[in-house]
mmCIF file of C-alpha atoms in Angstrom:
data_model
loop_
_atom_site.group_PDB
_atom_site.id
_atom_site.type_symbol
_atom_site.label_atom_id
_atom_site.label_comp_id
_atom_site.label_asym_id
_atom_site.label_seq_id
_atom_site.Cartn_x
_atom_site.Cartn_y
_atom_site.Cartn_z
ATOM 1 C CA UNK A 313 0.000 0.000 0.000
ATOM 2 C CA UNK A 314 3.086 2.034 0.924
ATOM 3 C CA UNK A 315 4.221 1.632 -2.527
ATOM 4 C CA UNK A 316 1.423 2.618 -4.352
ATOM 5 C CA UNK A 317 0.826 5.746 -2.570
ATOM 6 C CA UNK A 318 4.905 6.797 -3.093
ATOM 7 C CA UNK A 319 3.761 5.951 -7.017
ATOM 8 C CA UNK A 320 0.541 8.036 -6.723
ATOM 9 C CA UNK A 321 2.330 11.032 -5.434
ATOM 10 C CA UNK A 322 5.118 11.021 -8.191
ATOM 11 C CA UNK A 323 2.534 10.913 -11.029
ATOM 12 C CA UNK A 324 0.780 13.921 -9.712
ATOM 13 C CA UNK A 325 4.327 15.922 -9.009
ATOM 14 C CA UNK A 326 4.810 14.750 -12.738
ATOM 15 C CA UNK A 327 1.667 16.183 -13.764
ATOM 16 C CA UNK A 328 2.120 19.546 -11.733
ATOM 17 C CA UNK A 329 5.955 19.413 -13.577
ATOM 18 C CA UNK A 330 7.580 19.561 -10.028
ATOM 19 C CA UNK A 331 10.585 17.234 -9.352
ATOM 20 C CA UNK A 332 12.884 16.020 -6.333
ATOM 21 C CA UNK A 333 16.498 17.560 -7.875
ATOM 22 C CA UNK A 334 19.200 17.476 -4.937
ATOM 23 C CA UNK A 335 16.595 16.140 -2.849
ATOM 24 C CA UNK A 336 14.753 19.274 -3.072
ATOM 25 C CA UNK A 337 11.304 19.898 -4.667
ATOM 26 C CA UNK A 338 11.830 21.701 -7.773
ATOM 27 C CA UNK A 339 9.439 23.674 -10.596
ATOM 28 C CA UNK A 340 10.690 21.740 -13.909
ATOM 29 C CA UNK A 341 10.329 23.881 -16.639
ATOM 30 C CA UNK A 342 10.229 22.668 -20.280
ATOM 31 C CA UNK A 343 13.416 22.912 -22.823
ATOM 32 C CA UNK A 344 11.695 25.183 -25.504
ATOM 33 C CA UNK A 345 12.968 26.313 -28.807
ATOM 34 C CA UNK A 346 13.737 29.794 -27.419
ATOM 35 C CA UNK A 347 16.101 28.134 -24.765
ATOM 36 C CA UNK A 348 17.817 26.597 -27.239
ATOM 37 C CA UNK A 349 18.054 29.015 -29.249
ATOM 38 C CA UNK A 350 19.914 30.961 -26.624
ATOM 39 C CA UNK A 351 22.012 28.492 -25.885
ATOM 40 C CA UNK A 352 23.189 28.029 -29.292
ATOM 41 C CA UNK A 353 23.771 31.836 -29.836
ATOM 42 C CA UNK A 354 25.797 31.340 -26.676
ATOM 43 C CA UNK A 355 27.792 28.741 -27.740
ATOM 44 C CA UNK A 356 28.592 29.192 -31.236
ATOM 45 C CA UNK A 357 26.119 32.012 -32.540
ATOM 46 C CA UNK A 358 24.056 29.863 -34.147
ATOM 47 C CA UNK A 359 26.595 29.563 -37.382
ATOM 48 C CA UNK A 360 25.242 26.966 -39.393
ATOM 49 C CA UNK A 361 28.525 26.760 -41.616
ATOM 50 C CA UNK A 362 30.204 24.991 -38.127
ATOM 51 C CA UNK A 363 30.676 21.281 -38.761
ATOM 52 C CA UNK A 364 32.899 19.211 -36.827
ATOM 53 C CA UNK A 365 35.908 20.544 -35.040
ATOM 54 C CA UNK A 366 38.053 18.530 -32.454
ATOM 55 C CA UNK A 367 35.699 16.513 -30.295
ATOM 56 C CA UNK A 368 32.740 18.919 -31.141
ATOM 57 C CA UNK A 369 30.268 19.067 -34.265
ATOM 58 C CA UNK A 370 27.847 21.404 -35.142
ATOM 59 C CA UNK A 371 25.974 24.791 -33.827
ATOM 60 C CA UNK A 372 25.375 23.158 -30.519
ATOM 61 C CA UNK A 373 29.212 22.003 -30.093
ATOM 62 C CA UNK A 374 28.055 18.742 -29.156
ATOM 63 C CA UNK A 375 30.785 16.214 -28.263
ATOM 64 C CA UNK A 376 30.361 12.015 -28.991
ATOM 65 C CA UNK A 377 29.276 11.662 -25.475
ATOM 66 C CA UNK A 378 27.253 14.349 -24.910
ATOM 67 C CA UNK A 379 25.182 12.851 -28.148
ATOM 68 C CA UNK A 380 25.372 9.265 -26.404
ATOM 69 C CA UNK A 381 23.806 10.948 -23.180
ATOM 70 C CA UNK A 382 21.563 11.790 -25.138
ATOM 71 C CA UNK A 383 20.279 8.371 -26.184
ATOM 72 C CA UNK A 384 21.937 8.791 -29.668
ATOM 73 C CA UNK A 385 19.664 10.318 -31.349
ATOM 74 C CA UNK A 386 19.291 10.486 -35.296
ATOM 75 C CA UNK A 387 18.544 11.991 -38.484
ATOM 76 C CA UNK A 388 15.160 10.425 -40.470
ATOM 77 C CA UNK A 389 16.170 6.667 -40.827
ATOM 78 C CA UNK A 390 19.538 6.621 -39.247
ATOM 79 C CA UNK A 391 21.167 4.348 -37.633
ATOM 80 C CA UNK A 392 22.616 5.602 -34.465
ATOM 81 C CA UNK A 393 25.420 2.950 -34.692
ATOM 82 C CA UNK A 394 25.948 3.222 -38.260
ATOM 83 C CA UNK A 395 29.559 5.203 -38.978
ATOM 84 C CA UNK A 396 29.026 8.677 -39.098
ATOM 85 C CA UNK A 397 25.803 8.728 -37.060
ATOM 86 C CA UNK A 398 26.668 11.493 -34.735
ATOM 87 C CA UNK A 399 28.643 14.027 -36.914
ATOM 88 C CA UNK A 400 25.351 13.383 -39.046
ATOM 89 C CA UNK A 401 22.850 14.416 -36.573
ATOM 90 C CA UNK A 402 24.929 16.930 -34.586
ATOM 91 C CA UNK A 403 25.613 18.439 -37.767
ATOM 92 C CA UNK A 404 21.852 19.131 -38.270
ATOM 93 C CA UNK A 405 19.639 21.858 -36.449
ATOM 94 C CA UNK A 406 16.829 19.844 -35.800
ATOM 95 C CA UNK A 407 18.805 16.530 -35.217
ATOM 96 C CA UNK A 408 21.186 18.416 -32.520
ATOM 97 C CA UNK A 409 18.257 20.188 -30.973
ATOM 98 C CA UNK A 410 16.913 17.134 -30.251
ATOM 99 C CA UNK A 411 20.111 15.981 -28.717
ATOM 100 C CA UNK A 412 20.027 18.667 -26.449
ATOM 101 C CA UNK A 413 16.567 18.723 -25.572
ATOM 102 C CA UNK A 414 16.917 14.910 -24.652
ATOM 103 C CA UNK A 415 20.270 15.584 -22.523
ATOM 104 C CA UNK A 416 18.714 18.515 -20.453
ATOM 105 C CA UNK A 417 15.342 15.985 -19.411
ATOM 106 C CA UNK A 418 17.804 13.651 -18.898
ATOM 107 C CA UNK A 419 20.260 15.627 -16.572
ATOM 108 C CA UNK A 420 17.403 18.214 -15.165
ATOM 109 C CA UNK A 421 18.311 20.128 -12.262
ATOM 110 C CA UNK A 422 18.796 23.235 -10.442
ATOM 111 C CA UNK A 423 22.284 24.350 -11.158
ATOM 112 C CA UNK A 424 21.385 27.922 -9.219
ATOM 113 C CA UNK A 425 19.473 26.758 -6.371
ATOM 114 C CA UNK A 426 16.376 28.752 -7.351
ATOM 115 C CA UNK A 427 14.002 26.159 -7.198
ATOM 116 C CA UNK A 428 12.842 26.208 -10.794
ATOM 117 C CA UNK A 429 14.450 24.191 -13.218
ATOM 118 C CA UNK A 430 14.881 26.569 -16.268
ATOM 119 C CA UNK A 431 16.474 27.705 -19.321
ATOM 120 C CA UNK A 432 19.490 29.099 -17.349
ATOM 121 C CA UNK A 433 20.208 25.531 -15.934
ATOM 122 C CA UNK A 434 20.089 24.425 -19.350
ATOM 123 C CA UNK A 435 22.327 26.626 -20.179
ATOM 124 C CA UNK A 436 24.510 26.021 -17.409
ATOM 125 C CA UNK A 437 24.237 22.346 -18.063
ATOM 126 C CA UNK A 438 24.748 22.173 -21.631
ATOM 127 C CA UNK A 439 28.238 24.157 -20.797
ATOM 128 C CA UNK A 440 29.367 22.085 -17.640
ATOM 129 C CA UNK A 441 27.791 18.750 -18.045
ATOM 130 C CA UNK A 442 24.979 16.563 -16.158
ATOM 131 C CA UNK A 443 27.807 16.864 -13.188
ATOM 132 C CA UNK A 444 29.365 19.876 -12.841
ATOM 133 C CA UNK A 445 26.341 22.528 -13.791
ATOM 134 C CA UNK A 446 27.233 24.764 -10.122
ATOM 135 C CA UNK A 447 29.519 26.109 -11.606
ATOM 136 C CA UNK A 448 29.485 29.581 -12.765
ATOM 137 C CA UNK A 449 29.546 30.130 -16.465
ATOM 138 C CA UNK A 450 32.482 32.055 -17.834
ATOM 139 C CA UNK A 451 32.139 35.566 -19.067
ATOM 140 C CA UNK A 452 31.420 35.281 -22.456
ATOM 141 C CA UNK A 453 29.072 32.595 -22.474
ATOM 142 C CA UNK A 454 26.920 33.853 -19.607
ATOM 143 C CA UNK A 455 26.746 37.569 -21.521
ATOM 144 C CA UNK A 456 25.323 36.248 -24.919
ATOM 145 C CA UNK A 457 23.368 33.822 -22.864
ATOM 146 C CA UNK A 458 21.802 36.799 -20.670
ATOM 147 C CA UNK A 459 21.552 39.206 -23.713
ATOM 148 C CA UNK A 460 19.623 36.862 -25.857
ATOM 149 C CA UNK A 461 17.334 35.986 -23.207
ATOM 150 C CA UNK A 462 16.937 39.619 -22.580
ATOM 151 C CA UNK A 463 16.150 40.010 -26.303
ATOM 152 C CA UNK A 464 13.939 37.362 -26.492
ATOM 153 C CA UNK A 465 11.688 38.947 -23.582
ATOM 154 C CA UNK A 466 11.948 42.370 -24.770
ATOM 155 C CA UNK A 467 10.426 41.454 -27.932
ATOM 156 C CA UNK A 468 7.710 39.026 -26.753
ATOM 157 C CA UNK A 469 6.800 41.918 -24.160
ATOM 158 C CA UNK A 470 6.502 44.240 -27.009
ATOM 159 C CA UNK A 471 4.040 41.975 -29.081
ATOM 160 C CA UNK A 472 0.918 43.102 -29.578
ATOM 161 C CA UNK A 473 -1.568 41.201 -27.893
#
């Protein structure tokens, strides 16, 4: 009966979106195509002509274990063991969105201690890992980060309704 009742309880917290992160209750937040949008600006400005460079492919600068993290995921009909399967998908928008998407539900948390899980712990993990997101974000990463997200609200609040 015990049981049950623990199971009840998480289906409604993951209903209401709220999650035990650090053994606190968090607000969990969805990844949305704004987010990582920001993100990308932050991490490579979104320059589409970026393939693979070192240990990191594409606009998101997604390494081979970041992707795997990630449940490998794939272009239309891909294998995601198949040679080339990762420089493939990381190498496309809406492949590597994906990618990152599925990493940040799979590593959720509150990096700042805020008690939402948002876009800036996204950002924070996509930069430091499922592991080491505390950490502050360096200079340059954090401004574009901050300015685009300023952007983005400026403009939404400026919408007409």
């Amino acid at each position: 009966m015990e049981r049950k009742a623990h199971l009840i309880t998480a289906v409604v917290l993951a209903v209401l979106g709220v999650a035990f992160v650090s053994g606190q209750l968090a607000r969990v937040e969805p990844v949305t195509e704004i987010c990582l949008g920001c993100i990308c600006e932050a991490v490579s400005n979104c320059n589409r002509s970026l393939a693979c460079e070192g240990d990191v492919c594409g606009i998101f600068r997604i390494t081979w274990a970041y992707w795997a993290d990630a449940g490998k995921p794939t272009i239309l009909n891909d294998d995601p063991n198949a040679d080339g399967a990762y420089s493939r998908c990381t190498n496309d928008p809406v492949c590597a969105g994906k990618a990152v998407t599925n990493y940040m539900n799979k590593f959720a948390q509150d990096c700042n201690g805020d008690g939402v899980v948002n876009c800036y712990d996204y950002a924070a993990l996509h930069r430091h890992g499922g592991y080491g997101c505390r950490q502050a974000l360096d200079a340059q990463y954090n401004e574009k980060f901050t300015n685009c997200q300023r952007q983005v609200e400026q403009f939404i609040q400026s919408k007409p309704q």
